[in-house]
Amino acid sequence: MAAMQGRRQLLPAAAALLACLLLLPSAARGRNITAILDGYKEYKLYNKYLSETKVCDEINSRQSTSMTILVLSKDAMTTLAKDAGGSLAAIKNALRLHSVLDYYDRRKVKKYGDESAATLYQATGDAVSTTGNVKVVDQDDKNYGFSAATPGARICTVTKEVETHPFKFAILEVTAPIEFDGLFDTPSTANLTRLLERAGCKVFAALVASSGVLKTYEGAMDTGLTLFAPNDDAFQARDAPDVKNMSTADLVKLLEYHALPAYNPKTSLKAVKPGAPLRTLATTKAGKDHITVVAKGDDVSLDTGKSKSRVADTVVDSVPFCLLTVDSLLVPPELYVGAPEAAPAPSPAEAPQSSATQAADAPSLAADHADHADHKTNKKTSSAVASRPIGAFAAAAAVCSVALASLL
Ligand SMILES: *[C@@H]1O[C@H](CO)[C@@H](O)[C@H](O)[C@H]1NC(C)=O
Ligand SMILES: *[C@@H]1O[C@H](CO)[C@@H](O)[C@H](O)[C@H]1NC(C)=O
Ligand SMILES: *[C@@H]1O[C@H](CO)[C@@H](O)[C@H](O)[C@H]1NC(C)=O
């Protein structure tokens, strides 16, 4: 009896230890919809679209929100893709509508009856009023389903409760895609110059057109392009290079440095590992002129290694293209005029630095040239960096960046 009791206490402890060892990396990051759906062959196509549209990053970024993901079998997903005219941007709208911002399962629906629930589609501001909601419908017998919020919309019955983690997270398979008139509407991206001008980036738009880089951008818009457009004020900043007096080659480099050859909306930028280099259109084979991301809560900044620029607004998000505005110019390190003459050469010793150290470096460089006001800002930034809690996540991130650095 005593032995059994001893074993009973030991087993859970051992199991907990094992789970801890196995799950440590994922526990630090939380639930990962892509990894979960990888375990279900029948949702492979759905999962593929979830990744291509980056809706997976939106779902993963809401770790503390109760969510229900309405998944589709291969046939239903094929129907959805066809209805969307094969457009990834249109499919993204639908997948957002299928990401419900509340928890549902049969027990809850049978207990509380019909409800209206918000979705990611609505949360991202693409829809006005409640068009982006879905209706949760209590049906006959044991059945329940979901439909669009429009009157008379067809009800898509839940055919399988794939995973239910009560009141946190559920994955439910529905018979058919939920659709409504206008769901597949996407913004026009036909005239990039006009988009830039309307977003308050007239100077940038003019440079892009006159330098010929417009063609480069347009050429990448169908395959994957994230464009960071500085607003007009950014060109007036003290440390901004004089674009009027730049060689064409340097100007082209500067403009190409403002774009990534991949689709990285703001939520996805937030999910980029700290310190991981992102390729820009200016990145050379030798790996020069990449950019890193610094994310803090909802704030996302881009770090050139010499200066940082905050990502402001999403102007257009239309897979595989997105246009974001930034508060200051992204200047390739070798063109950075604000850099001090005798700056310590960026040596290989810089590589193992954590992103936190890099973040602290940039403002201190600026401070060398700064007036009193800038000094204050610098202090604030440094103390914010210093007071960051060293939690499990920070530790994991540090391990990650060291591992990453050793790969480089
Ligand atoms: C989520 O899982 C996928 C597939 O297993 C993996 O490629 C991806 O890096 C993971 N994302 C995060 C944020 O851990
Ligand atoms: C794009 O928009 C700009 C500014 O509104 C305009 O000058 C230009 O003619 C437009 N280009 C095309 C091809 O329509
Ligand atoms: C433009 O650059 C040249 C040399 O690169 C320099 O001599 C000249 O002063 C600059 N002009 C302005 C207006 O900055």
Short mmCIF file of C-alpha atoms and ligand atoms in Angstrom, two decimals:
data_model
loop_
_atom_site.label_atom_id
_atom_site.label_comp_id
_atom_site.label_asym_id
_atom_site.label_seq_id
_atom_site.Cartn_x
_atom_site.Cartn_y
_atom_site.Cartn_z
CA MET A 1 0.00 0.00 0.00
CA ALA A 2 2.73 2.42 1.07
CA ALA A 3 4.81 1.48 -1.92
CA MET A 4 1.88 2.10 -4.20
CA GLN A 5 1.23 5.44 -2.64
CA GLY A 6 4.86 6.34 -3.10
CA ARG A 7 4.69 5.37 -6.72
CA ARG A 8 1.50 7.33 -7.12
CA GLN A 9 3.27 10.45 -5.97
CA LEU A 10 6.36 9.77 -7.99
CA LEU A 11 4.63 9.12 -11.27
CA PRO A 12 2.94 12.51 -11.63
CA ALA A 13 6.15 14.22 -10.59
CA ALA A 14 8.15 12.32 -13.18
CA ALA A 15 5.47 12.95 -15.79
CA ALA A 16 5.46 16.64 -14.97
CA LEU A 17 9.24 16.80 -15.26
CA LEU A 18 9.17 14.98 -18.57
CA ALA A 19 6.39 17.21 -19.89
CA CYS A 20 8.34 20.23 -18.76
CA LEU A 21 11.45 19.09 -20.60
CA LEU A 22 9.52 18.19 -23.74
CA LEU A 23 7.24 21.19 -23.79
CA LEU A 24 9.57 23.91 -22.60
CA PRO A 25 10.13 25.53 -26.00
CA SER A 26 6.46 25.41 -26.98
CA ALA A 27 5.25 26.42 -23.52
CA ALA A 28 7.27 29.60 -23.79
CA ARG A 29 5.45 30.46 -27.01
CA GLY A 30 2.02 28.99 -26.28
CA ARG A 31 -0.44 27.38 -28.63
CA ASN A 32 0.55 27.23 -32.28
CA ILE A 33 -2.39 26.59 -34.63
CA THR A 34 -0.13 25.46 -37.48
CA ALA A 35 1.55 22.85 -35.31
CA ILE A 36 -1.80 21.66 -33.90
CA LEU A 37 -3.38 21.25 -37.35
CA ASP A 38 -0.23 19.49 -38.60
CA GLY A 39 -1.56 16.56 -36.58
CA TYR A 40 -4.70 16.27 -38.76
CA LYS A 41 -4.19 15.14 -42.36
CA GLU A 42 -7.73 16.10 -43.42
CA TYR A 43 -7.04 19.77 -42.68
CA LYS A 44 -3.75 19.96 -44.54
CA LEU A 45 -5.12 22.23 -47.27
CA TYR A 46 -6.82 24.47 -44.72
CA ASN A 47 -3.58 24.67 -42.76
CA LYS A 48 -1.64 25.54 -45.90
CA TYR A 49 -3.91 28.50 -46.60
CA LEU A 50 -3.79 29.52 -42.94
CA SER A 51 0.01 29.77 -43.31
CA GLU A 52 0.08 31.43 -46.73
CA THR A 53 -2.34 34.13 -45.63
CA LYS A 54 -0.58 34.44 -42.25
CA VAL A 55 -3.91 34.18 -40.45
CA CYS A 56 -2.03 31.66 -38.28
CA ASP A 57 0.05 34.53 -36.88
CA GLU A 58 -3.12 36.46 -35.98
CA ILE A 59 -4.54 33.43 -34.19
CA ASN A 60 -1.26 32.76 -32.39
CA SER A 61 -0.93 36.39 -31.34
CA ARG A 62 -4.16 36.10 -29.34
CA GLN A 63 -2.98 33.63 -26.75
CA SER A 64 -5.17 35.07 -24.02
CA THR A 65 -8.36 35.27 -26.12
CA SER A 66 -10.84 32.39 -26.10
CA MET A 67 -11.10 31.24 -29.68
CA THR A 68 -12.92 28.74 -31.87
CA ILE A 69 -11.37 27.88 -35.21
CA LEU A 70 -13.88 26.57 -37.76
CA VAL A 71 -11.90 24.26 -40.00
CA LEU A 72 -12.81 22.78 -43.38
CA SER A 73 -12.08 19.39 -44.88
CA LYS A 74 -10.18 19.27 -48.16
CA ASP A 75 -13.35 19.35 -50.30
CA ALA A 76 -14.92 22.25 -48.42
CA MET A 77 -11.64 24.18 -48.50
CA THR A 78 -11.38 23.60 -52.24
CA THR A 79 -14.90 25.02 -52.62
CA LEU A 80 -13.92 28.07 -50.59
CA ALA A 81 -10.79 28.69 -52.68
CA LYS A 82 -12.90 28.42 -55.84
CA ASP A 83 -15.55 30.80 -54.49
CA ALA A 84 -12.75 33.25 -53.68
CA GLY A 85 -11.57 33.12 -57.28
CA GLY A 86 -8.27 31.68 -56.11
CA SER A 87 -7.26 35.04 -54.64
CA LEU A 88 -5.23 34.65 -51.45
CA ALA A 89 -6.41 38.06 -50.26
CA ALA A 90 -10.04 36.94 -50.62
CA ILE A 91 -9.32 33.59 -48.97
CA LYS A 92 -7.74 35.48 -46.09
CA ASN A 93 -11.00 37.36 -45.49
CA ALA A 94 -12.84 34.05 -45.25
CA LEU A 95 -10.30 32.41 -42.96
CA ARG A 96 -10.55 35.42 -40.63
CA LEU A 97 -14.33 34.97 -40.60
CA HIS A 98 -13.77 31.34 -39.61
CA SER A 99 -11.65 32.43 -36.62
CA VAL A 100 -14.23 33.11 -33.93
CA LEU A 101 -13.28 35.23 -30.93
CA ASP A 102 -15.02 33.12 -28.30
CA TYR A 103 -15.14 29.54 -27.15
CA TYR A 104 -17.89 27.19 -28.41
CA ASP A 105 -18.65 23.53 -28.12
CA ARG A 106 -21.84 21.44 -28.16
CA ARG A 107 -22.40 21.70 -24.41
CA LYS A 108 -22.17 25.48 -24.44
CA VAL A 109 -24.48 25.92 -27.43
CA LYS A 110 -27.06 23.45 -26.06
CA LYS A 111 -27.00 25.30 -22.74
CA TYR A 112 -27.09 28.92 -23.94
CA GLY A 113 -28.71 28.65 -27.39
CA ASP A 114 -28.20 31.01 -30.33
CA GLU A 115 -25.60 33.72 -30.08
CA SER A 116 -23.73 36.20 -32.21
CA ALA A 117 -19.94 36.09 -32.04
CA ALA A 118 -17.18 38.39 -33.26
CA THR A 119 -14.42 37.08 -35.53
CA LEU A 120 -10.95 38.10 -36.61
CA TYR A 121 -12.50 39.45 -39.83
CA GLN A 122 -14.33 42.06 -37.83
CA ALA A 123 -11.54 42.62 -35.34
CA THR A 124 -9.11 43.67 -38.04
CA GLY A 125 -11.31 46.55 -39.10
CA ASP A 126 -12.11 45.23 -42.56
CA ALA A 127 -15.80 45.09 -41.81
CA VAL A 128 -18.14 47.74 -40.58
CA SER A 129 -20.77 47.03 -37.92
CA THR A 130 -21.52 43.36 -37.40
CA THR A 131 -21.14 41.97 -40.94
CA GLY A 132 -18.01 40.26 -39.76
CA ASN A 133 -19.84 38.44 -36.99
CA VAL A 134 -21.01 34.86 -37.23
CA LYS A 135 -24.20 33.43 -35.78
CA VAL A 136 -23.96 30.40 -33.56
CA VAL A 137 -27.09 28.32 -34.15
CA ASP A 138 -28.57 25.64 -31.93
CA GLN A 139 -30.04 23.05 -34.33
CA ASP A 140 -32.21 19.94 -33.91
CA ASP A 141 -31.11 17.01 -31.82
CA LYS A 142 -27.42 17.13 -31.03
CA ASN A 143 -26.62 19.43 -33.91
CA TYR A 144 -25.36 22.97 -33.90
CA GLY A 145 -23.74 25.16 -36.49
CA PHE A 146 -22.45 28.52 -37.61
CA SER A 147 -23.68 30.94 -40.27
CA ALA A 148 -22.95 34.40 -41.63
CA ALA A 149 -24.75 37.22 -39.81
CA THR A 150 -26.85 38.11 -42.88
CA PRO A 151 -30.54 37.11 -42.73
CA GLY A 152 -31.29 33.75 -44.28
CA ALA A 153 -27.64 32.73 -44.50
CA ARG A 154 -27.08 28.98 -44.74
CA ILE A 155 -26.14 27.20 -41.56
CA CYS A 156 -22.91 25.23 -41.68
CA THR A 157 -23.35 22.37 -39.24
CA VAL A 158 -20.49 21.25 -37.03
CA THR A 159 -19.54 17.77 -38.19
CA LYS A 160 -16.73 17.14 -35.75
CA GLU A 161 -15.39 18.57 -32.53
CA VAL A 162 -11.73 18.17 -33.47
CA GLU A 163 -10.32 19.62 -30.25
CA THR A 164 -12.04 21.26 -27.30
CA HIS A 165 -10.22 22.89 -24.42
CA PRO A 166 -13.21 24.27 -22.52
CA PHE A 167 -13.53 28.03 -22.50
CA LYS A 168 -10.08 28.51 -24.03
CA PHE A 169 -9.72 27.03 -27.46
CA ALA A 170 -11.71 24.83 -29.81
CA ILE A 171 -11.25 23.48 -33.30
CA LEU A 172 -14.55 22.52 -34.95
CA GLU A 173 -15.08 21.13 -38.43
CA VAL A 174 -18.05 22.63 -40.30
CA THR A 175 -19.73 21.12 -43.36
CA ALA A 176 -19.21 24.06 -45.70
CA PRO A 177 -17.53 27.47 -45.79
CA ILE A 178 -19.36 30.40 -44.21
CA GLU A 179 -19.78 33.13 -46.81
CA PHE A 180 -21.72 36.31 -47.43
CA ASP A 181 -21.98 38.88 -50.23
CA GLY A 182 -18.89 41.08 -50.14
CA LEU A 183 -16.76 38.69 -48.08
CA PHE A 184 -14.34 38.30 -50.97
CA ASP A 185 -13.98 42.01 -51.74
CA THR A 186 -10.36 43.13 -51.55
CA PRO A 187 -8.78 46.57 -51.85
CA SER A 188 -7.42 47.66 -55.21
CA THR A 189 -3.64 47.70 -55.40
CA ALA A 190 -3.50 48.57 -59.10
CA ASN A 191 -1.92 52.00 -58.62
CA LEU A 192 0.83 51.94 -56.01
CA THR A 193 1.67 55.63 -56.50
CA ARG A 194 -1.88 56.59 -55.64
CA LEU A 195 -1.89 54.33 -52.57
CA LEU A 196 1.32 55.97 -51.32
CA GLU A 197 0.10 59.50 -51.97
CA ARG A 198 -3.17 58.90 -50.15
CA ALA A 199 -1.27 57.46 -47.19
CA GLY A 200 0.66 60.73 -46.75
CA CYS A 201 3.84 59.46 -48.37
CA LYS A 202 4.07 61.86 -51.33
CA VAL A 203 7.84 62.42 -51.14
CA PHE A 204 8.46 58.68 -51.05
CA ALA A 205 6.01 58.12 -53.92
CA ALA A 206 7.81 60.69 -56.07
CA LEU A 207 11.24 59.16 -55.37
CA VAL A 208 9.94 55.68 -56.09
CA ALA A 209 8.55 56.82 -59.43
CA SER A 210 11.55 58.94 -60.51
CA SER A 211 14.16 56.34 -59.57
CA GLY A 212 12.41 53.52 -61.41
CA VAL A 213 12.15 51.44 -58.24
CA LEU A 214 8.37 51.48 -58.76
CA LYS A 215 8.89 48.77 -61.39
CA THR A 216 10.88 46.66 -58.94
CA TYR A 217 8.12 46.96 -56.35
CA GLU A 218 5.37 46.22 -58.86
CA GLY A 219 7.29 43.19 -60.08
CA ALA A 220 7.29 41.74 -56.57
CA MET A 221 3.70 42.56 -55.64
CA ASP A 222 2.36 39.30 -57.08
CA THR A 223 4.91 37.06 -55.42
CA GLY A 224 5.37 38.72 -52.04
CA LEU A 225 6.13 42.28 -51.02
CA THR A 226 6.04 44.18 -47.75
CA LEU A 227 6.60 47.87 -48.31
CA PHE A 228 7.55 50.25 -45.50
CA ALA A 229 6.67 53.75 -46.64
CA PRO A 230 8.06 56.68 -44.64
CA ASN A 231 5.63 59.56 -44.24
CA ASP A 232 6.55 63.01 -45.57
CA ASP A 233 7.77 64.23 -42.16
CA ALA A 234 10.34 61.44 -42.02
CA PHE A 235 12.35 63.14 -44.77
CA GLN A 236 12.69 66.27 -42.61
CA ALA A 237 14.25 64.42 -39.68
CA ARG A 238 17.67 65.64 -38.53
CA ASP A 239 19.46 62.41 -39.26
CA ALA A 240 17.65 61.75 -42.55
CA PRO A 241 20.03 61.59 -45.54
CA ASP A 242 19.74 64.29 -48.18
CA VAL A 243 17.86 62.33 -50.83
CA LYS A 244 18.06 65.22 -53.32
CA ASN A 245 21.84 64.98 -53.39
CA MET A 246 22.21 61.22 -53.45
CA SER A 247 23.69 59.21 -56.28
CA THR A 248 21.12 57.17 -58.19
CA ALA A 249 22.73 53.96 -56.98
CA ASP A 250 22.46 55.04 -53.35
CA LEU A 251 18.87 56.21 -53.80
CA VAL A 252 17.89 52.89 -55.37
CA LYS A 253 19.57 51.06 -52.49
CA LEU A 254 17.75 53.25 -49.97
CA LEU A 255 14.36 52.61 -51.57
CA GLU A 256 14.97 48.89 -52.00
CA TYR A 257 15.91 48.74 -48.33
CA HIS A 258 12.31 49.80 -47.56
CA ALA A 259 10.84 46.58 -48.88
CA LEU A 260 10.89 42.90 -47.98
CA PRO A 261 10.53 40.31 -50.75
CA ALA A 262 7.87 38.50 -48.71
CA TYR A 263 4.44 39.05 -47.26
CA ASN A 264 4.90 40.15 -43.64
CA PRO A 265 1.89 42.01 -42.24
CA LYS A 266 2.30 43.72 -38.87
CA THR A 267 1.11 40.74 -36.79
CA SER A 268 3.60 38.52 -38.56
CA LEU A 269 6.43 41.01 -37.97
CA LYS A 270 5.57 40.83 -34.28
CA ALA A 271 6.07 37.07 -34.43
CA VAL A 272 9.56 37.30 -35.96
CA LYS A 273 12.18 36.03 -33.51
CA PRO A 274 14.08 38.88 -31.85
CA GLY A 275 17.28 39.59 -33.71
CA ALA A 276 16.49 37.31 -36.65
CA PRO A 277 17.66 39.03 -39.85
CA LEU A 278 15.00 39.73 -42.48
CA ARG A 279 15.96 40.03 -46.12
CA THR A 280 15.16 43.30 -47.86
CA LEU A 281 15.19 43.96 -51.59
CA ALA A 282 18.59 45.60 -51.01
CA THR A 283 20.08 42.58 -49.25
CA THR A 284 23.18 41.35 -51.04
CA LYS A 285 24.29 37.76 -51.51
CA ALA A 286 26.80 38.39 -48.74
CA GLY A 287 23.84 39.03 -46.45
CA LYS A 288 24.41 42.75 -46.01
CA ASP A 289 21.53 45.18 -45.57
CA HIS A 290 19.05 43.03 -43.78
CA ILE A 291 16.80 44.35 -41.05
CA THR A 292 15.66 43.10 -37.66
CA VAL A 293 12.40 43.53 -35.79
CA VAL A 294 11.96 44.84 -32.27
CA ALA A 295 8.49 44.15 -30.90
CA LYS A 296 7.12 45.25 -27.57
CA GLY A 297 3.45 44.66 -26.90
CA ASP A 298 1.60 46.08 -29.89
CA ASP A 299 4.53 48.24 -30.92
CA VAL A 300 6.69 47.04 -33.77
CA SER A 301 9.92 48.75 -34.81
CA LEU A 302 12.45 47.96 -37.49
CA ASP A 303 16.11 48.08 -36.58
CA THR A 304 18.79 48.77 -39.18
CA GLY A 305 21.58 48.32 -36.65
CA LYS A 306 22.13 52.10 -36.66
CA SER A 307 18.65 53.43 -36.06
CA LYS A 308 15.12 52.32 -35.47
CA SER A 309 11.84 53.14 -37.13
CA ARG A 310 8.39 52.50 -35.73
CA VAL A 311 5.83 50.77 -37.91
CA ALA A 312 2.79 53.06 -37.82
CA ASP A 313 -0.23 52.03 -39.88
CA THR A 314 -1.32 49.31 -42.21
CA VAL A 315 -2.43 51.08 -45.38
CA VAL A 316 -3.22 47.99 -47.44
CA ASP A 317 -3.10 44.32 -46.53
CA SER A 318 -3.83 42.24 -49.59
CA VAL A 319 -1.93 38.94 -49.65
CA PRO A 320 0.80 38.66 -50.89
CA PHE A 321 1.29 42.43 -50.71
CA CYS A 322 1.10 44.76 -47.76
CA LEU A 323 1.86 48.43 -47.38
CA LEU A 324 2.77 49.79 -43.96
CA THR A 325 3.82 53.30 -43.01
CA VAL A 326 6.90 53.97 -40.88
CA ASP A 327 7.78 57.04 -38.80
CA SER A 328 11.35 57.42 -40.02
CA LEU A 329 13.52 56.50 -42.96
CA LEU A 330 15.18 53.11 -43.01
CA VAL A 331 18.73 53.95 -43.98
CA PRO A 332 21.09 51.16 -45.02
CA PRO A 333 23.92 51.20 -42.43
CA GLU A 334 26.56 52.36 -44.94
CA LEU A 335 24.43 55.34 -45.96
CA TYR A 336 23.60 56.39 -42.42
CA VAL A 337 24.80 59.99 -42.09
CA GLY A 338 24.03 60.24 -38.38
CA ALA A 339 26.65 57.61 -37.62
CA PRO A 340 29.63 58.91 -35.62
CA GLU A 341 32.98 59.14 -37.47
CA ALA A 342 34.91 57.02 -35.02
CA ALA A 343 32.23 54.47 -34.31
CA PRO A 344 33.69 51.16 -33.20
CA ALA A 345 33.77 49.06 -36.33
CA PRO A 346 30.89 46.57 -36.39
CA SER A 347 33.05 43.49 -35.81
CA PRO A 348 32.09 39.82 -35.70
CA ALA A 349 32.01 40.28 -31.92
CA GLU A 350 28.71 42.06 -32.44
CA ALA A 351 27.01 38.91 -33.61
CA PRO A 352 26.48 37.13 -30.26
CA GLN A 353 24.87 40.24 -28.75
CA SER A 354 21.27 39.77 -27.73
CA SER A 355 18.68 41.99 -29.36
CA ALA A 356 18.23 43.76 -26.02
CA THR A 357 21.85 44.92 -26.13
CA GLN A 358 21.47 46.03 -29.71
CA ALA A 359 18.37 47.95 -28.79
CA ALA A 360 20.32 49.75 -26.08
CA ASP A 361 23.17 50.49 -28.49
CA ALA A 362 21.22 52.50 -31.03
CA PRO A 363 20.04 55.27 -28.72
CA SER A 364 23.48 55.59 -27.12
CA LEU A 365 25.02 56.21 -30.54
CA ALA A 366 22.50 58.94 -31.12
CA ALA A 367 23.23 60.41 -27.70
CA ASP A 368 26.84 61.09 -28.70
CA HIS A 369 25.51 63.82 -30.97
CA ALA A 370 22.42 64.67 -29.06
CA ASP A 371 21.24 67.76 -27.30
CA HIS A 372 19.72 67.75 -23.86
CA ALA A 373 16.22 66.78 -25.00
CA ASP A 374 17.48 63.73 -26.83
CA HIS A 375 19.44 62.74 -23.80
CA LYS A 376 16.23 62.43 -21.83
CA THR A 377 14.63 60.21 -24.46
CA ASN A 378 17.71 58.08 -24.48
CA LYS A 379 17.61 57.57 -20.73
CA LYS A 380 13.99 56.55 -20.90
CA THR A 381 14.70 54.01 -23.62
CA SER A 382 17.65 52.49 -21.80
CA SER A 383 15.84 52.10 -18.51
CA ALA A 384 12.87 50.54 -20.28
CA VAL A 385 15.22 48.03 -21.81
CA ALA A 386 16.99 47.41 -18.51
CA SER A 387 13.82 46.89 -16.52
CA ARG A 388 12.49 44.21 -18.82
CA PRO A 389 11.65 41.20 -16.67
CA ILE A 390 13.95 38.23 -17.16
CA GLY A 391 11.19 35.65 -17.37
CA ALA A 392 11.18 32.26 -18.93
CA PHE A 393 10.38 33.88 -22.23
CA ALA A 394 13.29 36.29 -22.10
CA ALA A 395 15.58 33.41 -21.17
CA ALA A 396 14.24 31.36 -24.05
CA ALA A 397 14.66 34.32 -26.37
CA ALA A 398 18.24 34.77 -25.20
CA VAL A 399 18.97 31.10 -25.83
CA CYS A 400 17.36 31.47 -29.26
CA SER A 401 19.43 34.47 -30.22
CA VAL A 402 22.65 32.86 -29.06
CA ALA A 403 21.77 29.74 -31.05
CA LEU A 404 20.90 31.92 -34.00
CA ALA A 405 24.12 33.89 -33.73
CA SER A 406 26.17 30.70 -33.76
CA LEU A 407 24.47 29.75 -37.03
CA LEU A 408 25.36 33.02 -38.71
C1 LIG B 1 4.40 26.85 -35.35
O1 LIG B 1 4.50 25.57 -35.89
C2 LIG B 1 5.00 25.52 -37.21
C3 LIG B 1 4.89 24.11 -37.72
O2 LIG B 1 5.21 23.16 -36.76
C4 LIG B 1 6.44 26.05 -37.21
O3 LIG B 1 6.96 26.02 -38.51
C5 LIG B 1 6.42 27.45 -36.69
O4 LIG B 1 7.73 27.97 -36.60
C6 LIG B 1 5.77 27.54 -35.32
N1 LIG B 1 5.59 28.91 -34.95
C7 LIG B 1 5.97 29.37 -33.76
C8 LIG B 1 5.72 30.81 -33.50
O5 LIG B 1 6.47 28.66 -32.91
C1 LIG B 2 -1.66 56.44 -60.62
O1 LIG B 2 -1.99 57.48 -59.74
C2 LIG B 2 -1.25 58.66 -59.93
C3 LIG B 2 -1.55 59.62 -58.79
O2 LIG B 2 -2.89 59.62 -58.46
C4 LIG B 2 -1.56 59.23 -61.32
O3 LIG B 2 -0.83 60.41 -61.52
C5 LIG B 2 -1.21 58.18 -62.35
O4 LIG B 2 -1.59 58.63 -63.63
C6 LIG B 2 -1.89 56.85 -62.06
N1 LIG B 2 -1.33 55.86 -62.95
C7 LIG B 2 -2.10 55.06 -63.69
C8 LIG B 2 -1.38 54.07 -64.53
O5 LIG B 2 -3.31 55.13 -63.67
C1 LIG B 3 25.98 67.51 -52.72
O1 LIG B 3 27.08 66.63 -52.68
C2 LIG B 3 28.32 67.20 -53.06
C3 LIG B 3 29.40 66.14 -53.08
O2 LIG B 3 28.92 64.88 -52.89
C4 LIG B 3 28.67 68.35 -52.12
O3 LIG B 3 29.87 68.96 -52.50
C5 LIG B 3 27.53 69.35 -52.11
O4 LIG B 3 27.78 70.35 -51.15
C6 LIG B 3 26.21 68.68 -51.78
N1 LIG B 3 25.13 69.64 -51.90
C7 LIG B 3 24.19 69.78 -50.99
C8 LIG B 3 23.13 70.80 -51.28
O5 LIG B 3 24.20 69.17 -49.95
#
